[in-house]
GROMACS .gro file of N, CA and C in nm:
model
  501
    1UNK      N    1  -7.372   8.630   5.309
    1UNK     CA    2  -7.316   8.721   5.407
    1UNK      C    3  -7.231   8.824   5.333
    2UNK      N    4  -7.273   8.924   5.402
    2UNK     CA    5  -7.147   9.024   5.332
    2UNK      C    6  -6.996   9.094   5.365
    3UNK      N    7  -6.920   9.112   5.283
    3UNK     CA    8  -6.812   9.122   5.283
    3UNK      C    9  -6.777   9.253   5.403
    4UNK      N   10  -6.889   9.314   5.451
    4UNK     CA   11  -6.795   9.408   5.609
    4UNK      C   12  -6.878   9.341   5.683
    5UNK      N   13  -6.961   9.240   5.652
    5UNK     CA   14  -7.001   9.089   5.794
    5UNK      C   15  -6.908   8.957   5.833
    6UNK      N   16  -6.828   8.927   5.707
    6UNK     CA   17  -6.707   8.894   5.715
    6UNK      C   18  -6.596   8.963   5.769
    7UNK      N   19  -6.569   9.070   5.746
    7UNK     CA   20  -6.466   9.137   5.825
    7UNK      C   21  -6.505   9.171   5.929
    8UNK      N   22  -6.603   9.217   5.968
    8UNK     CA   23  -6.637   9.217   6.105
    8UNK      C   24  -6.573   9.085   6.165
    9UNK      N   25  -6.623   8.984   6.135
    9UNK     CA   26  -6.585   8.855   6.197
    9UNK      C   27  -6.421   8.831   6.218
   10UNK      N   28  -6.384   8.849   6.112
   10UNK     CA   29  -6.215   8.851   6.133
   10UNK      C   30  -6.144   8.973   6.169
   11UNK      N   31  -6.197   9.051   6.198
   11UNK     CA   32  -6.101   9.152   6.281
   11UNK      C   33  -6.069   9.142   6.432
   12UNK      N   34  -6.161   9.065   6.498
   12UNK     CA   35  -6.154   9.051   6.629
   12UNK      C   36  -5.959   8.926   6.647
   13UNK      N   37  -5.979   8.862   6.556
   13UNK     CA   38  -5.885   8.780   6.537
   13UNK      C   39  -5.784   8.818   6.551
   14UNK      N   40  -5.754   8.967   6.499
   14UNK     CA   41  -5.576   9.023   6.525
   14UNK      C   42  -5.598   9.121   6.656
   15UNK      N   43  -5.634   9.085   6.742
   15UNK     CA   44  -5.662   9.118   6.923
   15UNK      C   45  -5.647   9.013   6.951
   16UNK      N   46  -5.655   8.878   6.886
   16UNK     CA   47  -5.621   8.721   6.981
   16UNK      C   48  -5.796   8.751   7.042
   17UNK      N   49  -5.875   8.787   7.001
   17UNK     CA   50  -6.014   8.706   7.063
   17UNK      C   51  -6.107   8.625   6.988
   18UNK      N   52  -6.048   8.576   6.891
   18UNK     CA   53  -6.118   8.538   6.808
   18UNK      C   54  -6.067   8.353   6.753
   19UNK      N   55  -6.157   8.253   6.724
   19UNK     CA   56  -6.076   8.136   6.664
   19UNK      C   57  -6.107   8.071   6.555
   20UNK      N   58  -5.999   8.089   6.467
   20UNK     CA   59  -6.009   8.113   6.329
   20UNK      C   60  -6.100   7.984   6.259
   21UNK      N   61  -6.132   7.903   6.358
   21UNK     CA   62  -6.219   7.757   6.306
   21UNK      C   63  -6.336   7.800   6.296
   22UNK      N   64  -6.415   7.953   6.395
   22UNK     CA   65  -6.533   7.964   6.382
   22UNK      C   66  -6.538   8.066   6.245
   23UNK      N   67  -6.480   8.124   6.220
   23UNK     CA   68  -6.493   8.202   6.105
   23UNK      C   69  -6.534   8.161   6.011
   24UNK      N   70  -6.622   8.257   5.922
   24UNK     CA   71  -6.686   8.203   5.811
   24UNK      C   72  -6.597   8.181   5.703
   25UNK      N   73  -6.645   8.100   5.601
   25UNK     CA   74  -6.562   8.041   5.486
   25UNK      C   75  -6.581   8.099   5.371
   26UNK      N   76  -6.522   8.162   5.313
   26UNK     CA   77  -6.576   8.264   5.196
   26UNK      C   78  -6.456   8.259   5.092
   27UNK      N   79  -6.470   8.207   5.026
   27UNK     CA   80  -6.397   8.224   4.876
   27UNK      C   81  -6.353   8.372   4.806
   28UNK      N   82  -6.456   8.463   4.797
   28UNK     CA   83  -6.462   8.579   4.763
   28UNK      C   84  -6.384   8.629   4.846
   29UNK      N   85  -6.407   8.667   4.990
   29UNK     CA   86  -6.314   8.707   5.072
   29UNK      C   87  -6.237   8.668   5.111
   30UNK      N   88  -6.145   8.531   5.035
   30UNK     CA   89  -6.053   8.502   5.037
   30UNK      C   90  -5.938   8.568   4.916
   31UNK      N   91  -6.009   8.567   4.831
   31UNK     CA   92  -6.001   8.630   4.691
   31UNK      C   93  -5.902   8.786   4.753
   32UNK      N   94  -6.021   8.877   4.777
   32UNK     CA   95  -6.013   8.971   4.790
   32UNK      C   96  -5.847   9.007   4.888
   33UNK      N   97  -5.893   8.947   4.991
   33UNK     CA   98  -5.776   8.962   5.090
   33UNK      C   99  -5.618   8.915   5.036
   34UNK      N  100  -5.620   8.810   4.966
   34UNK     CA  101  -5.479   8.796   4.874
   34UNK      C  102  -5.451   8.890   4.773
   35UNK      N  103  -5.565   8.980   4.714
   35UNK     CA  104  -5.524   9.029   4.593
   35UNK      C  105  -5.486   9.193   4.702
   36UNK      N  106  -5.544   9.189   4.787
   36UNK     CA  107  -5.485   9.311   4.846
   36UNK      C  108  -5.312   9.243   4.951
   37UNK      N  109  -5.291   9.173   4.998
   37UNK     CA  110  -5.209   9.144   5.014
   37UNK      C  111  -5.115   9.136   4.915
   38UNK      N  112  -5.131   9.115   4.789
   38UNK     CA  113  -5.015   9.093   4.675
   38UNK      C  114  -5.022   9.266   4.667
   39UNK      N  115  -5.110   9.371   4.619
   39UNK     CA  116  -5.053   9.455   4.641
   39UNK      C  117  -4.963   9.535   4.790
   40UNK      N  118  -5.042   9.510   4.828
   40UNK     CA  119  -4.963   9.584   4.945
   40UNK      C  120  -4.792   9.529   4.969
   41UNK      N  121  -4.764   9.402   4.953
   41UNK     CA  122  -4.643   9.338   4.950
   41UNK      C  123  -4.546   9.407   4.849
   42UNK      N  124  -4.613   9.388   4.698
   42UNK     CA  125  -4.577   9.454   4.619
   42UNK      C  126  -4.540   9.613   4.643
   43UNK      N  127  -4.573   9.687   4.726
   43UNK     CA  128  -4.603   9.807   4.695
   43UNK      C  129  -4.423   9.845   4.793
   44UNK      N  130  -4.426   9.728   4.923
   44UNK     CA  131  -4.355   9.771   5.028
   44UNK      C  132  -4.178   9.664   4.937
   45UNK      N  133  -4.263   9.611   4.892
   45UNK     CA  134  -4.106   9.550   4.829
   45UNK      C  135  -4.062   9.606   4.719
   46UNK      N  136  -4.137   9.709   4.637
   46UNK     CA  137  -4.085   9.780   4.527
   46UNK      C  138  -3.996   9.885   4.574
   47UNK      N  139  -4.058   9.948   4.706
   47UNK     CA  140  -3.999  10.051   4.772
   47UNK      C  141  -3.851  10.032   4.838
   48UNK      N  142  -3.816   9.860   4.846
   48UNK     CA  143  -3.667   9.822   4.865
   48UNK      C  144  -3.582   9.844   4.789
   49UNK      N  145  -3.652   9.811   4.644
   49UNK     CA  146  -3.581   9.758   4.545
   49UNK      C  147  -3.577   9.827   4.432
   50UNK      N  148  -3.468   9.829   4.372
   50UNK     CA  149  -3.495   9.962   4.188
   50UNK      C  150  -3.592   9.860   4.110
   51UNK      N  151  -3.605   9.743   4.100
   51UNK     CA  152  -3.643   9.634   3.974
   51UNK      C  153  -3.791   9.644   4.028
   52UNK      N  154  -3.880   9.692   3.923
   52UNK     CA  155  -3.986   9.625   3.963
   52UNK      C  156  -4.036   9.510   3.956
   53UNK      N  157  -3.993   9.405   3.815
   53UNK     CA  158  -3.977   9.288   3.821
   53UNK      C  159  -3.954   9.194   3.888
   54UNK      N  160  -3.827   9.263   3.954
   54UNK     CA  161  -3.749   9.132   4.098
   54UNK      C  162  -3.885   9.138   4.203
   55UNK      N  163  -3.915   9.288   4.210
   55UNK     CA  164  -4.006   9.270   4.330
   55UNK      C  165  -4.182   9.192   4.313
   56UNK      N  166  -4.168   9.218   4.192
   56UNK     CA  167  -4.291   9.105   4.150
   56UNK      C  168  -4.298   8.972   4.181
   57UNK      N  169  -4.191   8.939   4.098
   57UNK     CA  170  -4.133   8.820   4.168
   57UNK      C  171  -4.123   8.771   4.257
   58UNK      N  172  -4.039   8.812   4.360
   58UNK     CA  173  -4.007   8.776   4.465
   58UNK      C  174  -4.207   8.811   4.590
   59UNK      N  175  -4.241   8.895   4.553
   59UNK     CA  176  -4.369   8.870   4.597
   59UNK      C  177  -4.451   8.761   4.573
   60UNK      N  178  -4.422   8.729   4.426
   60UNK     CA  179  -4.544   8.589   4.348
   60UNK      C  180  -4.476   8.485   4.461
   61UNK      N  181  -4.353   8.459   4.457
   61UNK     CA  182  -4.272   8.334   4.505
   61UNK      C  183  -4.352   8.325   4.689
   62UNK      N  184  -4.307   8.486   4.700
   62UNK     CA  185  -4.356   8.470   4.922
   62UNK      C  186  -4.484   8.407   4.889
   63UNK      N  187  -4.620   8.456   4.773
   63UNK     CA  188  -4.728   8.418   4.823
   63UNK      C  189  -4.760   8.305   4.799
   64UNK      N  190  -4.715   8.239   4.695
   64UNK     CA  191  -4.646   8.108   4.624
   64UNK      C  192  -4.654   7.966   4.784
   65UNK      N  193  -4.535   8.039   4.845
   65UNK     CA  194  -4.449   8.012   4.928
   65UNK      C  195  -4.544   7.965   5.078
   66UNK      N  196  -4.639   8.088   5.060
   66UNK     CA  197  -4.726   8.112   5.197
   66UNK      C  198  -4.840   8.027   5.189
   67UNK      N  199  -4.896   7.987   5.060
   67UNK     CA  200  -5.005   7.949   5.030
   67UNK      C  201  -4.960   7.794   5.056
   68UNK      N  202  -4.873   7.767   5.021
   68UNK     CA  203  -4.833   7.600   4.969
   68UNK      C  204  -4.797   7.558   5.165
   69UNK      N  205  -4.712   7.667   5.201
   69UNK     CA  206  -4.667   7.616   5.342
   69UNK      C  207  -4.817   7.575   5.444
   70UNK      N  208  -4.915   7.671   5.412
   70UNK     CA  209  -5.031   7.644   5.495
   70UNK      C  210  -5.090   7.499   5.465
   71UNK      N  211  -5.147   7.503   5.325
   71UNK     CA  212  -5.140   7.376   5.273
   71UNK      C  213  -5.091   7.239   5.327
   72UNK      N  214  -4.949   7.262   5.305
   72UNK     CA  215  -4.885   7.136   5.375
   72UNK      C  216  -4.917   7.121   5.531
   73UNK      N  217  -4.892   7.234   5.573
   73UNK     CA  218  -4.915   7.215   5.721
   73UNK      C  219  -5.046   7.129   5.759
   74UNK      N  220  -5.163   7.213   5.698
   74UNK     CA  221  -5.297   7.160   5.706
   74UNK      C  222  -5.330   7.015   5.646
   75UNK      N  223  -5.287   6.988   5.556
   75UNK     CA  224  -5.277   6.840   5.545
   75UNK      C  225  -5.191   6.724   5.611
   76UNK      N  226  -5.077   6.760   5.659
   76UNK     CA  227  -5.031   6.713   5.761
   76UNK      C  228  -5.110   6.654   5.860
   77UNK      N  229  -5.147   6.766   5.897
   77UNK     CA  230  -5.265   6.743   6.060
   77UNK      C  231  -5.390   6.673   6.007
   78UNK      N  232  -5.401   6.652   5.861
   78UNK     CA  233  -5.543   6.624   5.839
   78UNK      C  234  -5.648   6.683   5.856
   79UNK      N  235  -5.641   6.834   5.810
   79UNK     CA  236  -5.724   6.936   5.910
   79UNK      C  237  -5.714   6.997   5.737
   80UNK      N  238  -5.715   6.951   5.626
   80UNK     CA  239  -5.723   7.028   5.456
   80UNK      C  240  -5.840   7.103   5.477
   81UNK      N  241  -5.962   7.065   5.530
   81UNK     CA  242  -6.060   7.071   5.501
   81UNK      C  243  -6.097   7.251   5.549
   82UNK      N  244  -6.018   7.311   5.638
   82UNK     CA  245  -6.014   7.430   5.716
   82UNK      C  246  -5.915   7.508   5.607
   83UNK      N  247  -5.851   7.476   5.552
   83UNK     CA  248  -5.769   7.571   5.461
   83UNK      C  249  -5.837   7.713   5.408
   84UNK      N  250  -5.908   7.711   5.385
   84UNK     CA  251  -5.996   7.851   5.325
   84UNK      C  252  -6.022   7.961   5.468
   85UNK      N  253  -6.024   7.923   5.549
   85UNK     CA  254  -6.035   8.006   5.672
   85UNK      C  255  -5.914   8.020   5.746
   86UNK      N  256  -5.793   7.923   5.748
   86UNK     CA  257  -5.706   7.968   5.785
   86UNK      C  258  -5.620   8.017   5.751
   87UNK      N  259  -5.620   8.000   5.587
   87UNK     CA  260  -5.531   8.109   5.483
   87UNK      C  261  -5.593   8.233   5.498
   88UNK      N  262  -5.720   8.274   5.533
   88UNK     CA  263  -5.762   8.357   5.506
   88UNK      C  264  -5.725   8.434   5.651
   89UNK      N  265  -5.775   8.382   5.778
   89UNK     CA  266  -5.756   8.427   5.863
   89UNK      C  267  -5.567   8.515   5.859
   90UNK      N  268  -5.455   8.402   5.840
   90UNK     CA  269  -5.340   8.438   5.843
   90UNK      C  270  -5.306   8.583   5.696
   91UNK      N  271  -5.377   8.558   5.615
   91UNK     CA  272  -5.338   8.680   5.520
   91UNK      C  273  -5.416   8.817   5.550
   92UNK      N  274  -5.545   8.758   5.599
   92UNK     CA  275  -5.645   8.914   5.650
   92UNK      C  276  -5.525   8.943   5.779
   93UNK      N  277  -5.505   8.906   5.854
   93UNK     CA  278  -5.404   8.973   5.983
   93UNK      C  279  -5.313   9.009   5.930
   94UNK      N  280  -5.229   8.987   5.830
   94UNK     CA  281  -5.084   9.047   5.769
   94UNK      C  282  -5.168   9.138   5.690
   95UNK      N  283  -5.248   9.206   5.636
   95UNK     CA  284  -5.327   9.291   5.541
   95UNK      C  285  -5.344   9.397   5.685
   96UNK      N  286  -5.382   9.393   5.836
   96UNK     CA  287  -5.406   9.483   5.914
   96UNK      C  288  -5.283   9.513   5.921
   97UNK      N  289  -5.194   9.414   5.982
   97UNK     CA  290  -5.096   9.460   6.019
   97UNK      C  291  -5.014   9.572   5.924
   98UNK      N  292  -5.047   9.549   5.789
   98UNK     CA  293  -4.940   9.576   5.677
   98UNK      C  294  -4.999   9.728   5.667
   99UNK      N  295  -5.133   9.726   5.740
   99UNK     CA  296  -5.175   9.909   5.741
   99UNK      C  297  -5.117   9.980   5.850
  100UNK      N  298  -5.043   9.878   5.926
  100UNK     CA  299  -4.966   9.995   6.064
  100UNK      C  300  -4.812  10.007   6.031
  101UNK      N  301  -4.805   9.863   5.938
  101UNK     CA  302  -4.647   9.886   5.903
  101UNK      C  303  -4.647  10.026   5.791
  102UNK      N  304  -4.748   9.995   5.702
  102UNK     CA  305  -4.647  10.133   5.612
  102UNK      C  306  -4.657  10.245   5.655
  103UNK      N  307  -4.736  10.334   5.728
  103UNK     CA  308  -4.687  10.467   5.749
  103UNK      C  309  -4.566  10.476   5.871
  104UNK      N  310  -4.528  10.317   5.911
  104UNK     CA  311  -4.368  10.331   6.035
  104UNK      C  312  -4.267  10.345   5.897
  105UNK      N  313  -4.320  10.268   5.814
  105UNK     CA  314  -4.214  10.220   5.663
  105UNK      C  315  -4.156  10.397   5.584
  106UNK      N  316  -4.260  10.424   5.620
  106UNK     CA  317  -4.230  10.593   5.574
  106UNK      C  318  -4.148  10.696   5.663
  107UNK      N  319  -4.205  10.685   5.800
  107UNK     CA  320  -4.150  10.783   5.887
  107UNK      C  321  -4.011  10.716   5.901
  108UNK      N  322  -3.969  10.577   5.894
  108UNK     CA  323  -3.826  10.545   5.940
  108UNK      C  324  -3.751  10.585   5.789
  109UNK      N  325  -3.802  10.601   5.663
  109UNK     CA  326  -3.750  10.607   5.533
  109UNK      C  327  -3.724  10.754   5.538
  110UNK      N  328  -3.811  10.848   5.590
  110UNK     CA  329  -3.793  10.958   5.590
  110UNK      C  330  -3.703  11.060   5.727
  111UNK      N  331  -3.741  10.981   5.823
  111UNK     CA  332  -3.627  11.044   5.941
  111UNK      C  333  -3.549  10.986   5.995
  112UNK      N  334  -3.528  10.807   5.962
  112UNK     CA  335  -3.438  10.733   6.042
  112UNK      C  336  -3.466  10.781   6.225
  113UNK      N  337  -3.544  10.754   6.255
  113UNK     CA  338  -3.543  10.809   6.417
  113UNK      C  339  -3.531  10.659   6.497
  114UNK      N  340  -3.492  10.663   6.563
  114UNK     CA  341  -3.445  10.524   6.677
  114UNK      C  342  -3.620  10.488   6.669
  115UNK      N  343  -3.697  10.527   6.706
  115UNK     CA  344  -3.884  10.494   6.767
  115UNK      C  345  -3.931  10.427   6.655
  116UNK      N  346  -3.882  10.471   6.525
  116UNK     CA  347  -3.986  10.436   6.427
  116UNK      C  348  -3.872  10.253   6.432
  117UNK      N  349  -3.765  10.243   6.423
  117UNK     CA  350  -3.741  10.094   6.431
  117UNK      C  351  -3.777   9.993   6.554
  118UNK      N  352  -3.801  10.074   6.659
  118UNK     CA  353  -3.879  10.011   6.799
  118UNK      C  354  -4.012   9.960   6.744
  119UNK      N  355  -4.094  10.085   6.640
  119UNK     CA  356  -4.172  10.056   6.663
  119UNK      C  357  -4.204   9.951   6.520
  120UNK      N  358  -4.107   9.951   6.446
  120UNK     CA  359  -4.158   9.847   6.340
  120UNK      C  360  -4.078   9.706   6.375
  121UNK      N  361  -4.002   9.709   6.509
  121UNK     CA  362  -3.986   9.627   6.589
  121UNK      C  363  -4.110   9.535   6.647
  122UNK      N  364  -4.168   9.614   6.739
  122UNK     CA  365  -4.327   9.563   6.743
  122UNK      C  366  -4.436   9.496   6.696
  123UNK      N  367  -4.449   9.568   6.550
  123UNK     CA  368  -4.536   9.544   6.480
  123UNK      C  369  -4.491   9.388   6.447
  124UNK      N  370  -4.326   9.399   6.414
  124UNK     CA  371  -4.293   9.243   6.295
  124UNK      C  372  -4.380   9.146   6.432
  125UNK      N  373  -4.336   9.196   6.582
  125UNK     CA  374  -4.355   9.074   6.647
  125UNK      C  375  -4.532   9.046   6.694
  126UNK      N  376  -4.600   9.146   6.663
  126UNK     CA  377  -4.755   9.137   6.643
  126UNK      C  378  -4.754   9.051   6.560
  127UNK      N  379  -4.716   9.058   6.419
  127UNK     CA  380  -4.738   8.988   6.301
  127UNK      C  381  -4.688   8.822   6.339
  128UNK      N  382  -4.587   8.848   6.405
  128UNK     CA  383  -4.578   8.686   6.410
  128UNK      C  384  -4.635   8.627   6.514
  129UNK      N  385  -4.710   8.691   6.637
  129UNK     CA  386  -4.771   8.663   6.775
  129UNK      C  387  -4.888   8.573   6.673
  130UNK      N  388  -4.944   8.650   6.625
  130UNK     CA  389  -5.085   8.638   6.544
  130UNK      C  390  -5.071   8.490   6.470
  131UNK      N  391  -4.951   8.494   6.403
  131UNK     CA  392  -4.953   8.355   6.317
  131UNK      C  393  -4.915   8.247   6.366
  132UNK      N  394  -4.857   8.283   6.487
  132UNK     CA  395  -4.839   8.136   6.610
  132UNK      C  396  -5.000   8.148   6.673
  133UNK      N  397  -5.076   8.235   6.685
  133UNK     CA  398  -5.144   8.182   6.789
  133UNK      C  399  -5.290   8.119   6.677
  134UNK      N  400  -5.269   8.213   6.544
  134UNK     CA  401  -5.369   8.089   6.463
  134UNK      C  402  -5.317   7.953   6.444
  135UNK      N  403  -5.195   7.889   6.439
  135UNK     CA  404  -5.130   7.811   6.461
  135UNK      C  405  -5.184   7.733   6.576
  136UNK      N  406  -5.201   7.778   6.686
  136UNK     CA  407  -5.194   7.713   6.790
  136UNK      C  408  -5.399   7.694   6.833
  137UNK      N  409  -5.438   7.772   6.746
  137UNK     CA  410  -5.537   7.769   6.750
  137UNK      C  411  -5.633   7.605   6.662
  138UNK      N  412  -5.584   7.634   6.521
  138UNK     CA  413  -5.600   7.539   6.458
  138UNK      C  414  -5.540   7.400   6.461
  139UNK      N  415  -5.422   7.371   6.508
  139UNK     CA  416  -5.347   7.272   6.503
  139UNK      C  417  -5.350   7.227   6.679
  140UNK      N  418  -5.395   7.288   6.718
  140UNK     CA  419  -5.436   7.241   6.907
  140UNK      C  420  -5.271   7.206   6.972
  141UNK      N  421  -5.222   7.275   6.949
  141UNK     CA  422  -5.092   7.267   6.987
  141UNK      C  423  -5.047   7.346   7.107
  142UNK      N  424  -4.970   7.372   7.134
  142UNK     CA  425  -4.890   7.411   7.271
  142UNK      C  426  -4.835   7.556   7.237
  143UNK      N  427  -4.812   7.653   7.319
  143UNK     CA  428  -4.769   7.784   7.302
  143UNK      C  429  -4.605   7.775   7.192
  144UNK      N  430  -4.549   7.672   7.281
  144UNK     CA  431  -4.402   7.684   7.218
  144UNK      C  432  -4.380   7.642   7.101
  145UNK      N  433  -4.455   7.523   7.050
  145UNK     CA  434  -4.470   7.437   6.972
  145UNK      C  435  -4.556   7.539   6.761
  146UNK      N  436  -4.676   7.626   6.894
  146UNK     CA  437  -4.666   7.731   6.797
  146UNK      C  438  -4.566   7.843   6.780
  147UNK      N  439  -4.542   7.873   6.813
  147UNK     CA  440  -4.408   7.969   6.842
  147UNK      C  441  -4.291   7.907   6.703
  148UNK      N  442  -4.246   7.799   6.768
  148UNK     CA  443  -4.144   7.775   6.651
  148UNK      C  444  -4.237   7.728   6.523
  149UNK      N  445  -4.302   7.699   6.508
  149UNK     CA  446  -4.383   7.643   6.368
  149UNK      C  447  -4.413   7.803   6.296
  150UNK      N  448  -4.437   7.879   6.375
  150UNK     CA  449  -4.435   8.051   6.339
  150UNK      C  450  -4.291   8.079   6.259
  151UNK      N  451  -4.211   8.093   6.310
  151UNK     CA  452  -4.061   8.071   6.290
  151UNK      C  453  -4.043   8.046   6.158
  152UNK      N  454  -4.065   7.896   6.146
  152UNK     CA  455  -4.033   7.844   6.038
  152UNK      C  456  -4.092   7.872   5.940
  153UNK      N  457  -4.238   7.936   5.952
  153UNK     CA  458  -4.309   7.951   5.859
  153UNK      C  459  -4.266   8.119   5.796
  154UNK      N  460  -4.227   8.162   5.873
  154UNK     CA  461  -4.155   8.324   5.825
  154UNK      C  462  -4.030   8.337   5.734
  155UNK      N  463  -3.981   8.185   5.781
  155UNK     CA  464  -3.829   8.178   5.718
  155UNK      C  465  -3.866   8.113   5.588
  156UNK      N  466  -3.945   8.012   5.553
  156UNK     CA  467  -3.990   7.948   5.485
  156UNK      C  468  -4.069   8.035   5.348
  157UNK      N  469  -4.140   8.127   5.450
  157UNK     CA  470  -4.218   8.233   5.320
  157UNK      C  471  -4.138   8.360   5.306
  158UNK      N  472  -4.050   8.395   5.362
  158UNK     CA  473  -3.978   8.530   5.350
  158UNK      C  474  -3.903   8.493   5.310
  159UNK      N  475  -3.779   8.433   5.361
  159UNK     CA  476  -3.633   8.364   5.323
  159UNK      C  477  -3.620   8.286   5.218
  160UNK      N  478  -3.743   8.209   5.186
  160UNK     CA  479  -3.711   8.153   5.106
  160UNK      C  480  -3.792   8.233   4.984
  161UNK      N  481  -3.886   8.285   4.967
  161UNK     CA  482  -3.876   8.376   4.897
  161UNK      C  483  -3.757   8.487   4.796
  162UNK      N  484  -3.668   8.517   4.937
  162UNK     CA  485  -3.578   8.615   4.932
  162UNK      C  486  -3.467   8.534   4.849
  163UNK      N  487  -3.470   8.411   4.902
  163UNK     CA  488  -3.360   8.301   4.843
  163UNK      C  489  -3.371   8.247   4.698
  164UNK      N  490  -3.497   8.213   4.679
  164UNK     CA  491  -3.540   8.168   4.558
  164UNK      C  492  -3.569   8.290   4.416
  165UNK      N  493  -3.615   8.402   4.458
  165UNK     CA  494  -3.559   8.527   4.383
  165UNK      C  495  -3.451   8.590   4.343
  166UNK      N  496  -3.351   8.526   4.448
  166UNK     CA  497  -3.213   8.525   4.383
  166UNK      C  498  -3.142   8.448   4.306
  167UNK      N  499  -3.209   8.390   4.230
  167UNK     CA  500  -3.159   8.256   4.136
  167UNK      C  501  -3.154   8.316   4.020
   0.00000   0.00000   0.00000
């Protein structure tokens, strides 16, 4: 299968019509989608920070961070065996999303206007709608139940990221 037959397949996913168990399993396009996610992360965390180093860093650690948390989760449930589609599913949706965040990342850098923080208001909470409801998708769980497991998993890969780069 090819790689815009794969994305075809996972784009429906960040609209919530899609469930990330039927998605195809692809290594390559798993590949692909992290190495564009490390840039794009990279690109928006250099733009915080003077160090490009720290922000390397502290990117290796989030994806570090993101990869291992899914992991655990998925073995938990006894559900290892889905890992390749649901890492993939959760990093291809932060890769869309991360194309609506940077041009808000610019207009709020460049005019500070009240709309552009509404609207990168929004977006963070798209981004996390999406990773509770693959959550809730894969793990057959309950709205709320995904909801906070979302939570934790933001604090877990951001925060602690943010935390562990400061050492």
């Amino acid at each position: 299968m090819s790689t815009i037959d794969i994305l075809r397949q996972y784009l429906p996913l960040c609209w919530f019509s899609r469930n990330p168990l039927e998605l195809t399993r692809s290594i390559s396009f798993f590949r692909l989608n992290l190495l564009f996610y490390f840039v794009v992360e990279y690109f928006m965390q250099a733009n915080m920070t003077d160090d490009p180093f720290e922000s390397f860093t502290e990117v290796s650690i989030e994806t570090t961070l993101t990869l291992l948390f899914i992991g655990l989760i998925l073995l938990l449930n006894k559900t290892l065996y889905v890992y390749i589609q649901v890492i993939t599913a959760i990093i291809f949706c932060s890769n869309v999303v991360s194309l609506f965040i940077i041009p808000v990342l610019i207009w709020l850098t460049v005019t500070e206007d009240i709309l552009s923080y509404y609207l990168l208001g929004l977006i963070f909470l798209w981004d996390f709608m999406l990773v509770a409801y693959i959550f809730r998708k894969v793990l057959s769980i309950n709205l709320p139940a995904s909801l906070a497991l979302s939570v934790f998993y933001f604090i877990v890969a951001y925060l602690g990221a943010f935390a562990l780069g400061q050492l």
